[in-house]
JSON list of C-alpha atoms in Angstrom, two decimals:
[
{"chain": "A", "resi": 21, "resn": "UNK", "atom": "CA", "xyz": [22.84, -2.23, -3.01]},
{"chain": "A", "resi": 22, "resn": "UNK", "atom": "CA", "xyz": [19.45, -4.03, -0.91]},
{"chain": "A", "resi": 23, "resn": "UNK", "atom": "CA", "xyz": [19.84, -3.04, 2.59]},
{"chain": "A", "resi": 24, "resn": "UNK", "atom": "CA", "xyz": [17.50, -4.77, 5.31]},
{"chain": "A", "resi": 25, "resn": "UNK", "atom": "CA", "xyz": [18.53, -3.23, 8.89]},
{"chain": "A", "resi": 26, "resn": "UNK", "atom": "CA", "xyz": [16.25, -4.61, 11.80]},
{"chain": "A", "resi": 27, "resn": "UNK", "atom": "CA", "xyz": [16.32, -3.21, 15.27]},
{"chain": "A", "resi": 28, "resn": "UNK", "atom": "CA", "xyz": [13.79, -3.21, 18.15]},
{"chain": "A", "resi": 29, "resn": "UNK", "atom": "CA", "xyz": [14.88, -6.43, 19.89]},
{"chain": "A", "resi": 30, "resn": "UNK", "atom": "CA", "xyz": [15.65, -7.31, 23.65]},
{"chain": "A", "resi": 31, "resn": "UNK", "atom": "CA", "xyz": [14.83, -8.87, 26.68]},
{"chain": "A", "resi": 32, "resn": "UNK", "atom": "CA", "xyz": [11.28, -8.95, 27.82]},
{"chain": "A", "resi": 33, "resn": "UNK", "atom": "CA", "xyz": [9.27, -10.91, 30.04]},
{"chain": "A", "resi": 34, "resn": "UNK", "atom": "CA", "xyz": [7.14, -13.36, 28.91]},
{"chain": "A", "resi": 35, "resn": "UNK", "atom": "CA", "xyz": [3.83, -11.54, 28.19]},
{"chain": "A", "resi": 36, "resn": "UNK", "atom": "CA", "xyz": [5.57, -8.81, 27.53]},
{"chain": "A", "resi": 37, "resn": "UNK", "atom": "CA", "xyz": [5.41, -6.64, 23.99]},
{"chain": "A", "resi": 38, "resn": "UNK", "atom": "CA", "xyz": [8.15, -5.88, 21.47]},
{"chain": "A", "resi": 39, "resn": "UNK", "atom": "CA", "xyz": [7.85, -4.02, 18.36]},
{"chain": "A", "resi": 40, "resn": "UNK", "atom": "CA", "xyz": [10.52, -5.03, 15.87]},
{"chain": "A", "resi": 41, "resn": "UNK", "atom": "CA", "xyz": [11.74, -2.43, 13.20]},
{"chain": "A", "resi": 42, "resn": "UNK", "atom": "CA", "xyz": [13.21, -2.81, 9.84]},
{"chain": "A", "resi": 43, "resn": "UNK", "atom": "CA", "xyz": [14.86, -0.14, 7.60]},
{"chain": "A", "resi": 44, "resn": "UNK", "atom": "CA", "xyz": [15.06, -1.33, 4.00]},
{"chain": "A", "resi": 45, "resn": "UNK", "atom": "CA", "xyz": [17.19, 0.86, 1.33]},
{"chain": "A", "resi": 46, "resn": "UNK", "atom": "CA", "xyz": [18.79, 0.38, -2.24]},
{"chain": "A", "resi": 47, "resn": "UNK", "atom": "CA", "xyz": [15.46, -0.73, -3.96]},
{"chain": "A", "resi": 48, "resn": "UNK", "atom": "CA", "xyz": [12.24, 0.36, -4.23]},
{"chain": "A", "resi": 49, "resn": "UNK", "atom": "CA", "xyz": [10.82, -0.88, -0.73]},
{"chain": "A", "resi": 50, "resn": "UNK", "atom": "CA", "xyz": [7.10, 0.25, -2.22]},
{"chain": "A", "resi": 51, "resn": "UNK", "atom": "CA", "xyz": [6.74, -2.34, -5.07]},
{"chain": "A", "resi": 52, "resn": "UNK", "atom": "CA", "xyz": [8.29, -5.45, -2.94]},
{"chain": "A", "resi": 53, "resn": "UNK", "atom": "CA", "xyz": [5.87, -7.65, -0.39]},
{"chain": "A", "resi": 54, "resn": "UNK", "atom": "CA", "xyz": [8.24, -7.90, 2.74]},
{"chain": "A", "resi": 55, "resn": "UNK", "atom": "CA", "xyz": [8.51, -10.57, 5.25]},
{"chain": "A", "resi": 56, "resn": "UNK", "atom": "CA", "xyz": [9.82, -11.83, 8.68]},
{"chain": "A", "resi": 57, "resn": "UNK", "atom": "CA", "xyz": [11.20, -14.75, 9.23]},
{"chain": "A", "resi": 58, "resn": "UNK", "atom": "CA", "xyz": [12.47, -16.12, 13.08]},
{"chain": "A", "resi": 59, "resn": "UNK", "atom": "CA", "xyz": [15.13, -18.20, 13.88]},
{"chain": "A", "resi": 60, "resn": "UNK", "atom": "CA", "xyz": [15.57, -20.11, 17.82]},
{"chain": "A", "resi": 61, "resn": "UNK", "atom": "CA", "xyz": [18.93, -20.50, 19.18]},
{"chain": "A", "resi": 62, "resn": "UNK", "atom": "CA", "xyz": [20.79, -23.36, 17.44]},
{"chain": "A", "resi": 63, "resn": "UNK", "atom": "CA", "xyz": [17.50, -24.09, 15.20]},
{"chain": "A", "resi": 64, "resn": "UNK", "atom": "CA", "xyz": [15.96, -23.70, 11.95]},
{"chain": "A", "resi": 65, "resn": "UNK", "atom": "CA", "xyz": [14.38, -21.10, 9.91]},
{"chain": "A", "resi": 66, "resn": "UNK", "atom": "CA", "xyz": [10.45, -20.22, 10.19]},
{"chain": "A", "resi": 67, "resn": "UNK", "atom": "CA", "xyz": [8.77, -18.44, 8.16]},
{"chain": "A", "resi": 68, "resn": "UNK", "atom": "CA", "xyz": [6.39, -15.67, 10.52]},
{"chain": "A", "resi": 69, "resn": "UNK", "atom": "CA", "xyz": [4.82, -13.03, 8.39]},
{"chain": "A", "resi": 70, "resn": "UNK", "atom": "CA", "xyz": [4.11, -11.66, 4.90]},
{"chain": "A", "resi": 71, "resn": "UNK", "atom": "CA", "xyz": [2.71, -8.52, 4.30]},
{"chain": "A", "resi": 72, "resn": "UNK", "atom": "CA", "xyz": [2.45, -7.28, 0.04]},
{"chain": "A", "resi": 73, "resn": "UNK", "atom": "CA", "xyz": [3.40, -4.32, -0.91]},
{"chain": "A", "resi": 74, "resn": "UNK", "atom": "CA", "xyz": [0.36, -2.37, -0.35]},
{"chain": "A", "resi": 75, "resn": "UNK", "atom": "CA", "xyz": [-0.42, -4.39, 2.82]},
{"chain": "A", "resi": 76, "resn": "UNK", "atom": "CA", "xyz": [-3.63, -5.32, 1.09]},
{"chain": "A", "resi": 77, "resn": "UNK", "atom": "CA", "xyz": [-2.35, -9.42, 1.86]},
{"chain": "A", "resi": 78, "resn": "UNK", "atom": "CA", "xyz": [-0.89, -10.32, 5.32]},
{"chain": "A", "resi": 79, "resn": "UNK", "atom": "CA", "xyz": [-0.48, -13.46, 6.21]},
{"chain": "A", "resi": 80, "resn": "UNK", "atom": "CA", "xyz": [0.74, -15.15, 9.32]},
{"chain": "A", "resi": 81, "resn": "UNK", "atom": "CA", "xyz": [2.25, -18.38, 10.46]},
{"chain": "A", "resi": 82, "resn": "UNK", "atom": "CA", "xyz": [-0.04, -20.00, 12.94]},
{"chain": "A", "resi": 83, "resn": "UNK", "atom": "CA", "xyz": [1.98, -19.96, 15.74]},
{"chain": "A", "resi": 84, "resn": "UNK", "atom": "CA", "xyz": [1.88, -16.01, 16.22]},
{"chain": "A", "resi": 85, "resn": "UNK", "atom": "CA", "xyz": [-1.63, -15.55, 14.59]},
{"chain": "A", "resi": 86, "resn": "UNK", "atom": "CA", "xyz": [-3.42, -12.96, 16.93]},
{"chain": "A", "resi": 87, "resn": "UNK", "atom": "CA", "xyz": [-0.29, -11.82, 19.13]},
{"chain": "A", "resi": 88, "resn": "UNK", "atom": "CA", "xyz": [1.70, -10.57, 16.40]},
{"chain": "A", "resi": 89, "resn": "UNK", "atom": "CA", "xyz": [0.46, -7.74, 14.19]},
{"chain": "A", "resi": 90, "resn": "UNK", "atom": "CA", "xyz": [2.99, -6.77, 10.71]},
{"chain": "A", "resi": 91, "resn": "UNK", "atom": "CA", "xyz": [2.52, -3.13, 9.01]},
{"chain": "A", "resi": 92, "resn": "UNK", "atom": "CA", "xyz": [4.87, -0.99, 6.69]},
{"chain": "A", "resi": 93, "resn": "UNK", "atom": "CA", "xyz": [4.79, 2.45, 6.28]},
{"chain": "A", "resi": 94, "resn": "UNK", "atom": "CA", "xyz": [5.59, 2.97, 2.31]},
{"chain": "A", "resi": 95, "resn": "UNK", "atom": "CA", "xyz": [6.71, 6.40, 2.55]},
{"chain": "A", "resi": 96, "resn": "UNK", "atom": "CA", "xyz": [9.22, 5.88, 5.89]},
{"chain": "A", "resi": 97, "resn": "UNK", "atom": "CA", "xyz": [10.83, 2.36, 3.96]},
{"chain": "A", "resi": 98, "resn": "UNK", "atom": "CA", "xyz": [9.93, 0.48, 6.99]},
{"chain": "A", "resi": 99, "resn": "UNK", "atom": "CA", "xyz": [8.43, -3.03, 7.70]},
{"chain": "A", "resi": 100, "resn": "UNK", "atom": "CA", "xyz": [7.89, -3.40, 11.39]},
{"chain": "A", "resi": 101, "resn": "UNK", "atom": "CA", "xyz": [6.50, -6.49, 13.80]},
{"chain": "A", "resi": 102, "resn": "UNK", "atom": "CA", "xyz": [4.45, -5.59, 16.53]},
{"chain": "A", "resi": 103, "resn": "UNK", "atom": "CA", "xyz": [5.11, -8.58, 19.39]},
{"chain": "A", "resi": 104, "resn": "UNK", "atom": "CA", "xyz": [2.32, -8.66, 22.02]},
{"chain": "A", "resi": 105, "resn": "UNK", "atom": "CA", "xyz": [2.30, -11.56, 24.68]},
{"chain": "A", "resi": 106, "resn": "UNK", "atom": "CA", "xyz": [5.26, -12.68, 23.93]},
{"chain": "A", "resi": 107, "resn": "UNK", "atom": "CA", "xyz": [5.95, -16.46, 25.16]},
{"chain": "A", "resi": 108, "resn": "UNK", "atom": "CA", "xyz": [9.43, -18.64, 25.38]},
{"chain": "A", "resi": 109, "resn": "UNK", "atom": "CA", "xyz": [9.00, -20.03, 22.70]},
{"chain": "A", "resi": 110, "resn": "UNK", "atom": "CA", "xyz": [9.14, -17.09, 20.57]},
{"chain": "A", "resi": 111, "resn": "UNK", "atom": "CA", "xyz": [12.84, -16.47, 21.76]},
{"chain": "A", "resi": 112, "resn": "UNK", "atom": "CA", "xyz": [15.13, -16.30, 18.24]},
{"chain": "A", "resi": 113, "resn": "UNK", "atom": "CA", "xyz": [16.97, -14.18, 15.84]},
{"chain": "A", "resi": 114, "resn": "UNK", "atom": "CA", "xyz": [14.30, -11.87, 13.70]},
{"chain": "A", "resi": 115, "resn": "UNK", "atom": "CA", "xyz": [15.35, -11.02, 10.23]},
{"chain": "A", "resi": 116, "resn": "UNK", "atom": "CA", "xyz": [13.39, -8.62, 7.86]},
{"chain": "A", "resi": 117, "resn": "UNK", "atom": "CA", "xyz": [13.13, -10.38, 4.31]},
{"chain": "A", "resi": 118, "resn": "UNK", "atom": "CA", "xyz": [12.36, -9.04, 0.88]},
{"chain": "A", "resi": 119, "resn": "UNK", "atom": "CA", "xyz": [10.22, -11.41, -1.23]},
{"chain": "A", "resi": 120, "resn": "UNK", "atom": "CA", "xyz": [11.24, -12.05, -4.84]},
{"chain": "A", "resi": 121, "resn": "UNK", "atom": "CA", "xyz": [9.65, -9.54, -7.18]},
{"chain": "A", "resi": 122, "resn": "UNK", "atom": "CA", "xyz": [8.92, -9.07, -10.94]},
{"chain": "A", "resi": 123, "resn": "UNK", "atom": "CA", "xyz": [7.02, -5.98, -12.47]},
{"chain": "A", "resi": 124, "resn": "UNK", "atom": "CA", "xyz": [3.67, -8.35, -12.87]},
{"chain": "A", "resi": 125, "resn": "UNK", "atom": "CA", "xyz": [3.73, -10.51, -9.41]},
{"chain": "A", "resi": 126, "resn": "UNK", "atom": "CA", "xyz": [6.23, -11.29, -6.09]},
{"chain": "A", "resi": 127, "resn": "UNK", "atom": "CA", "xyz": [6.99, -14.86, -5.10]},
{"chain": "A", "resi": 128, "resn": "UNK", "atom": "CA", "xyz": [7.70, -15.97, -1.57]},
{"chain": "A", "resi": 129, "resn": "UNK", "atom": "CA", "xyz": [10.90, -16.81, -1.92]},
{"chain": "A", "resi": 130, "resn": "UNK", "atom": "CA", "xyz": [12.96, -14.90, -0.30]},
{"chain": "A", "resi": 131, "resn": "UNK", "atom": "CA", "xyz": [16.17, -12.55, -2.28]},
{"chain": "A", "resi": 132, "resn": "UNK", "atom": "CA", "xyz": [17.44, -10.23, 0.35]},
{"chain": "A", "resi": 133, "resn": "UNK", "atom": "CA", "xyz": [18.22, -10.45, 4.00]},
{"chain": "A", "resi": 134, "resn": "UNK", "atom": "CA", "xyz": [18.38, -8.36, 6.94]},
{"chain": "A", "resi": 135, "resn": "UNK", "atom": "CA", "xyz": [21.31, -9.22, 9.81]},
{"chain": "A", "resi": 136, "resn": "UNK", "atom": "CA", "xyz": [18.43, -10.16, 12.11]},
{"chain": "A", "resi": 137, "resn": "UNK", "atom": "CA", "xyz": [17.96, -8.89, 15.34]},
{"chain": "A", "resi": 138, "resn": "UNK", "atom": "CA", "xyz": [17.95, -11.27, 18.33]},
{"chain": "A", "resi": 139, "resn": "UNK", "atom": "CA", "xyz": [14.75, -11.69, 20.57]},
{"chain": "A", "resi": 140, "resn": "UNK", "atom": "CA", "xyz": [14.85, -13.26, 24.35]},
{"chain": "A", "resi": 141, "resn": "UNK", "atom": "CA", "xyz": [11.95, -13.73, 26.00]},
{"chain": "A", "resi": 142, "resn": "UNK", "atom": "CA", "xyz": [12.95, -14.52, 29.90]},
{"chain": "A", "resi": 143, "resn": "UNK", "atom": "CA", "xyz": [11.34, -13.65, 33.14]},
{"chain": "B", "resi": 16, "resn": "UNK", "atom": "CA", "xyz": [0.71, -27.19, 5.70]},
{"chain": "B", "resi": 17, "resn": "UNK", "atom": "CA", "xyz": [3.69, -28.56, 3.44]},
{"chain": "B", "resi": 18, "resn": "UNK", "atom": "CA", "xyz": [6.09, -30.02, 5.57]},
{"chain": "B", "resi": 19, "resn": "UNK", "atom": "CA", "xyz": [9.40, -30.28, 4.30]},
{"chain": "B", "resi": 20, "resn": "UNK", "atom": "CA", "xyz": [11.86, -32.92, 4.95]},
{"chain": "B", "resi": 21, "resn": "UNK", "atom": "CA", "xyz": [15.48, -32.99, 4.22]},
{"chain": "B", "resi": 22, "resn": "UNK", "atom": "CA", "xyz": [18.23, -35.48, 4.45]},
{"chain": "B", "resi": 23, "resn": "UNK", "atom": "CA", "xyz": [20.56, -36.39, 5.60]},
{"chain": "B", "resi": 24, "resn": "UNK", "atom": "CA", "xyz": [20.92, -33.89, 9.01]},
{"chain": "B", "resi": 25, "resn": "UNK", "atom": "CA", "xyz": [24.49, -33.73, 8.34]},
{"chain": "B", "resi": 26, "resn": "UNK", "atom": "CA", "xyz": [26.92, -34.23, 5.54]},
{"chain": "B", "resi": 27, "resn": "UNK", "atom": "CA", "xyz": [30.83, -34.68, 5.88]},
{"chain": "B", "resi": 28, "resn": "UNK", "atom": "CA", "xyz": [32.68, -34.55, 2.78]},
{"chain": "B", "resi": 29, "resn": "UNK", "atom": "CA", "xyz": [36.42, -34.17, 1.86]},
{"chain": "B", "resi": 30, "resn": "UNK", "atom": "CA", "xyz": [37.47, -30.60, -0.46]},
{"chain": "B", "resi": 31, "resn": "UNK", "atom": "CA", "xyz": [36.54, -31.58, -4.05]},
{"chain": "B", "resi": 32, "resn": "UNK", "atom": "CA", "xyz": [34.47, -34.70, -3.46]},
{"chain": "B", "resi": 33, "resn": "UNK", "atom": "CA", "xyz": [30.11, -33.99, -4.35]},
{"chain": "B", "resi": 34, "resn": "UNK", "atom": "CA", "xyz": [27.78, -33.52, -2.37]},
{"chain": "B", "resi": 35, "resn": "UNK", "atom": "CA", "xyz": [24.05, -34.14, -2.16]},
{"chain": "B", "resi": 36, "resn": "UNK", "atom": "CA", "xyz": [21.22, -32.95, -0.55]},
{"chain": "B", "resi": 37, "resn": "UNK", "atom": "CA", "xyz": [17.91, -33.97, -0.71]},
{"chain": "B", "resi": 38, "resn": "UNK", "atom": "CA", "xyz": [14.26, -32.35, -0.24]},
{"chain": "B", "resi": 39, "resn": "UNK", "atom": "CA", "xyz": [11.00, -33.61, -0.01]},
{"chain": "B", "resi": 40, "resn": "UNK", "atom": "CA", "xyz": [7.39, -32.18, 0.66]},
{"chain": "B", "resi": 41, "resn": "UNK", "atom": "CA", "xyz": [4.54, -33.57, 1.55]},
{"chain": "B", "resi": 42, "resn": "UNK", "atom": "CA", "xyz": [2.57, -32.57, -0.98]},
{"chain": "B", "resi": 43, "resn": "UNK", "atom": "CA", "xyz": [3.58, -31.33, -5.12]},
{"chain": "B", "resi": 44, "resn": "UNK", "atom": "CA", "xyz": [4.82, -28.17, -5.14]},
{"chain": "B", "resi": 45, "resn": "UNK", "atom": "CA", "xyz": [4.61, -28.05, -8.61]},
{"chain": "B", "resi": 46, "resn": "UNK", "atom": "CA", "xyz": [2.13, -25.25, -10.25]},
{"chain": "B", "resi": 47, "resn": "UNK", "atom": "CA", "xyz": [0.96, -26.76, -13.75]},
{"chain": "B", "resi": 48, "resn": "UNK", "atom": "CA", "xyz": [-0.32, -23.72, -15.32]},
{"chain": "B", "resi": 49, "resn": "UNK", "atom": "CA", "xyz": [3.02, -22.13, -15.47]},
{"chain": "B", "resi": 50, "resn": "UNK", "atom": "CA", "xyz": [5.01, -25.52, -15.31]},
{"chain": "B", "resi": 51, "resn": "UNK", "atom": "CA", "xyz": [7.45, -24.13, -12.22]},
{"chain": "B", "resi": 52, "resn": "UNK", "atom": "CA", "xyz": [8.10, -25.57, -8.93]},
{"chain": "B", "resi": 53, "resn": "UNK", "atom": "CA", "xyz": [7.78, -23.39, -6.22]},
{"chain": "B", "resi": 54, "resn": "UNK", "atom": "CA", "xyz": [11.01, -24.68, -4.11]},
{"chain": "B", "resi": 55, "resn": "UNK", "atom": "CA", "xyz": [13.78, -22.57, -2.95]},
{"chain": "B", "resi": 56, "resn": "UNK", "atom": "CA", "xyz": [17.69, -23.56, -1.66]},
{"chain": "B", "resi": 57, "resn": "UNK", "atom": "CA", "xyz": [19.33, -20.85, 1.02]},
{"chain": "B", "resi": 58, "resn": "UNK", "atom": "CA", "xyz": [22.84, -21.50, 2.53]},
{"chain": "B", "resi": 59, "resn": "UNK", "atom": "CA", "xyz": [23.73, -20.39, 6.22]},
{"chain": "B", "resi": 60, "resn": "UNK", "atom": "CA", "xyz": [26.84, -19.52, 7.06]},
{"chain": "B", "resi": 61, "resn": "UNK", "atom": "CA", "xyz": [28.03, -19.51, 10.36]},
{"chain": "B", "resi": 62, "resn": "UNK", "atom": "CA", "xyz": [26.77, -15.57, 12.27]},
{"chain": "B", "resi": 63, "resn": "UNK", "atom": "CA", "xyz": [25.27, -15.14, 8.77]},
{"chain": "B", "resi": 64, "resn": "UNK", "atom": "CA", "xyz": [21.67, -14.26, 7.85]},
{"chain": "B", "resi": 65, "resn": "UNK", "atom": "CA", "xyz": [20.61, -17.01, 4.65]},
{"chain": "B", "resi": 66, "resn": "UNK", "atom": "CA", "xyz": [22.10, -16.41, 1.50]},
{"chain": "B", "resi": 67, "resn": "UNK", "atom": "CA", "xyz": [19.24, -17.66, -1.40]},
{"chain": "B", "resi": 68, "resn": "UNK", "atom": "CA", "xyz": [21.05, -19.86, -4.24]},
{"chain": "B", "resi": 69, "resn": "UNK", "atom": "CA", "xyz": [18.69, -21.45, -6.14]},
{"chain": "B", "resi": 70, "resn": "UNK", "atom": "CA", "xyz": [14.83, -20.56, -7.00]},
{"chain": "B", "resi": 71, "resn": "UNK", "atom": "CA", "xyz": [12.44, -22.49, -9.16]},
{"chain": "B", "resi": 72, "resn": "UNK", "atom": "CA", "xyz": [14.18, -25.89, -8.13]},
{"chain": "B", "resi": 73, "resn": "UNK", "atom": "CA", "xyz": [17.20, -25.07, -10.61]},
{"chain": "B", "resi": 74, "resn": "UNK", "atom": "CA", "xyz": [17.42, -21.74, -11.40]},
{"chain": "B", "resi": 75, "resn": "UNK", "atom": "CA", "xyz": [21.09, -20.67, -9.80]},
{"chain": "B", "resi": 76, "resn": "UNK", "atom": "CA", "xyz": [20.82, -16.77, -8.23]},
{"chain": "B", "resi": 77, "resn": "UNK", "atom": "CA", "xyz": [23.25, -14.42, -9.68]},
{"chain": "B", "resi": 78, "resn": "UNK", "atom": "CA", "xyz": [26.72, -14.57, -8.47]},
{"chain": "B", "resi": 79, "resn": "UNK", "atom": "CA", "xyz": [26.35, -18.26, -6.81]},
{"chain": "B", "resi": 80, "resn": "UNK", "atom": "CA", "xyz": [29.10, -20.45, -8.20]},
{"chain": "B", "resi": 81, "resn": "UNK", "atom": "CA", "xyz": [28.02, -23.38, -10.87]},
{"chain": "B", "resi": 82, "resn": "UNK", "atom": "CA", "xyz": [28.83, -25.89, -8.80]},
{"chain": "B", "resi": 83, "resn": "UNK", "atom": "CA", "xyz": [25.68, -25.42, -6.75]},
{"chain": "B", "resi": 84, "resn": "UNK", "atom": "CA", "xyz": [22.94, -27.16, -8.80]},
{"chain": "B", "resi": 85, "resn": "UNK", "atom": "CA", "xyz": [19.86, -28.03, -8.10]},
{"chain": "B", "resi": 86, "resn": "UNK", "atom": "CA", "xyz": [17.11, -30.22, -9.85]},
{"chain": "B", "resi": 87, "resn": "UNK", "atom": "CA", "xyz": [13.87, -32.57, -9.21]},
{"chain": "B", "resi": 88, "resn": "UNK", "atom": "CA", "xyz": [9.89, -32.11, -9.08]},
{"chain": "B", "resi": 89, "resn": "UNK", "atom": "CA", "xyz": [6.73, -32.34, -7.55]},
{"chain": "B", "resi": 90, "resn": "UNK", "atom": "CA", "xyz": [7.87, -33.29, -3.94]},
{"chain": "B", "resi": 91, "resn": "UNK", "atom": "CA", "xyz": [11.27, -34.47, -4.71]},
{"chain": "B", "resi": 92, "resn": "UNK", "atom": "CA", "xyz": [14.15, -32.44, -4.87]},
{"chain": "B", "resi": 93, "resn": "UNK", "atom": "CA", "xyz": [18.53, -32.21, -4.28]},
{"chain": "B", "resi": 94, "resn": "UNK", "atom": "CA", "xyz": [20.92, -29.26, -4.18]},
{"chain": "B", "resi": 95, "resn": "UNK", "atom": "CA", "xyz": [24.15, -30.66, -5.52]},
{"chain": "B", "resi": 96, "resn": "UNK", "atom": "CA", "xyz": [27.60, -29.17, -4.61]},
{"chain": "B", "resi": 97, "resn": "UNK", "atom": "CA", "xyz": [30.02, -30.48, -7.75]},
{"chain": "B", "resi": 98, "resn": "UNK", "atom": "CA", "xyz": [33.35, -30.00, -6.29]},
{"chain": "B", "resi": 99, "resn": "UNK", "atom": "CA", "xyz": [32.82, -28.49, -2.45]},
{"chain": "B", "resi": 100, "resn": "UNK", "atom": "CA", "xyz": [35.05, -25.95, -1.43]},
{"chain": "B", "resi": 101, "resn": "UNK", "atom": "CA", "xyz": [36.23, -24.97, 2.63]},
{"chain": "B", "resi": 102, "resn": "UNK", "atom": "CA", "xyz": [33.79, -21.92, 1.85]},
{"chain": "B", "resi": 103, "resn": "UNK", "atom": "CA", "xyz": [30.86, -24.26, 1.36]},
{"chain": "B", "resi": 104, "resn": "UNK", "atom": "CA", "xyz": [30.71, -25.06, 4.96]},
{"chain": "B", "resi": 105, "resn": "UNK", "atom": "CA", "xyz": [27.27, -23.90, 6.24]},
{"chain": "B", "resi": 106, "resn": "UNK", "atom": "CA", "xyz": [24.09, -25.08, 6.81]},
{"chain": "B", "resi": 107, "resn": "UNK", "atom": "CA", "xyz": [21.19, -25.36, 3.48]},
{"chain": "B", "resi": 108, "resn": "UNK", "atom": "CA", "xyz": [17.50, -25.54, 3.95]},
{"chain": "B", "resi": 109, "resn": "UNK", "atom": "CA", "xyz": [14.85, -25.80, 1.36]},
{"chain": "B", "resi": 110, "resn": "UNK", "atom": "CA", "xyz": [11.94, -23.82, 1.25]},
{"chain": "B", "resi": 111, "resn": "UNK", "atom": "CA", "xyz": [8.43, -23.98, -1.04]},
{"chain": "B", "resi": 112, "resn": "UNK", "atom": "CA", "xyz": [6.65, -20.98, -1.44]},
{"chain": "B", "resi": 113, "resn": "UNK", "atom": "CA", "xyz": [4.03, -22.62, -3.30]},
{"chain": "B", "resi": 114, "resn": "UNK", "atom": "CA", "xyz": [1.24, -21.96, -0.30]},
{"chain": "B", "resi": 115, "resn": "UNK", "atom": "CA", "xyz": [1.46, -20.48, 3.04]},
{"chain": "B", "resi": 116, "resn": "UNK", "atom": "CA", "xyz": [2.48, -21.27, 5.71]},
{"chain": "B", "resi": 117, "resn": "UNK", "atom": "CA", "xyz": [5.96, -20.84, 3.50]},
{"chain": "B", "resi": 118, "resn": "UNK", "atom": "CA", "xyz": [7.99, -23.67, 5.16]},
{"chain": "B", "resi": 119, "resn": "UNK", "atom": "CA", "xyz": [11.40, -24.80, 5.71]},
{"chain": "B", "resi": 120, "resn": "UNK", "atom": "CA", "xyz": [13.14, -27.62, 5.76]},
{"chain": "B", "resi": 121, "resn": "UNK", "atom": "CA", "xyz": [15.40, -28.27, 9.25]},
{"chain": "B", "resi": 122, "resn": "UNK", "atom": "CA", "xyz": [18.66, -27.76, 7.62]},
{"chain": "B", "resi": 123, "resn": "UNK", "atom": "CA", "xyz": [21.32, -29.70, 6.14]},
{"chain": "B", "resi": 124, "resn": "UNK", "atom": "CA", "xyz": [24.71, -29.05, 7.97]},
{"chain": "B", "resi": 125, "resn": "UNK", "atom": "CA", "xyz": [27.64, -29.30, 5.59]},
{"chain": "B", "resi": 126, "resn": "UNK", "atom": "CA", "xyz": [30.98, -30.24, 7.17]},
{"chain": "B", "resi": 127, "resn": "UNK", "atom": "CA", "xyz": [34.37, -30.42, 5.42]}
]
């Protein structure tokens, strides 16, 4: 069974730095591009960051371009979001997402789903 | 960036009755050289993470129930519920995937 488990989130002032966390299990975490994807209280989903599965493509929605930074380590089945100043705005639920994969190519839709892990940026 | 637009907001419908959802995007999301659109349904239940239903405009995810269809092309697009069930309440968004940034519709909230 695909397991997505995020942790890493909080409180933190705005400015501040978070690094969000994602275990991934039941699948082969090496072959599959990963992504994050945000949701505000009470809003809608947006899409943050892609990374493939040899991190050679990373892509980033505009509105965290240059504060937010998205590895994986391969060998640890982790994806992880590095948060640096951090603003109100950026204040939602983040959930680790596995693109959809075949052996030739991955498409960014989006087939399994972490829990999410909830992100408040307050002073 | 492909901005996606759904309708309606929200959708109140009695146990059985059909309901539709509709999906548009700014531009074609259709990719001609392998004739597939690149548009995605999810469904949100409440304290849920999204559940994907439907890929490829139509094609139905394993396990989802056959009363969730969906169908259209280029930048038009619906998710139809048949006969909706009490466990259909949630909220459905759209999403292309045919160029980044990979956008979302705001949600469709489906009330019983």
């Amino acid at each position: 069974e695909v397991q997505l488990v995020e942790w890493g989130g909080g409180l933190v002032k705005p400015g501040g730095s978070l690094r969000l966390s994602c275990a991934a299990s039941g699948f082969t975490f090496s072959t599959y591009s990963m992504n994050w994807v945000r949701q505000a209280p009470g809003k809608g989903l947006e899409w943050v960051s892609s990374i493939s599965s040899r991190s050679d493509y990373i892509f980033y929605a505009d509105s965290v371009k240059g504060r937010f930074t998205i590895s994986r380590d391969n060998a640890r089945n982790s994806l992880y979001l590095q948060m640096n100043s951090l603003r109100a705005e950026d204040t939602a639920v983040y959930y680790c997402a596995r693109d959809y994969c075949t052996s030739a190519s991955c498409y960014y839709y989006f087939d399994s789903w972490g829990r999410g892990t909830l992100v408040t940026v307050s002073s | 960036d492909i901005v996606m637009t759904q309708s309606p907001d929200s959708l109140a419908v009695s146990l059985g009755e059909r309901a539709t959802i509709s999906c548009w995007s700014s531009q074609s999301v259709f990719f001609s050289s392998n004739n597939k659109n690149y548009l995605s349904w999810y469904q949100q239940k409440p304290r849920q993470p999204p559940k994907l239903l439907i890929s490829w405009a139509s094609t139905r995810e394993s396990g989802v129930p056959d009363r969730f269809s969906g169908s259209g092309s280029g930048t038009y697009f619906t998710l139809s519920i048949s006969s909706v069930q009490a466990e259909d309440v949630a909220v459905y968004y759209c999403q292309q995937y045919y160029g980044t940034p990979y956008t979302f519709g705001q949600g469709t909230k489906l009330e019983i």
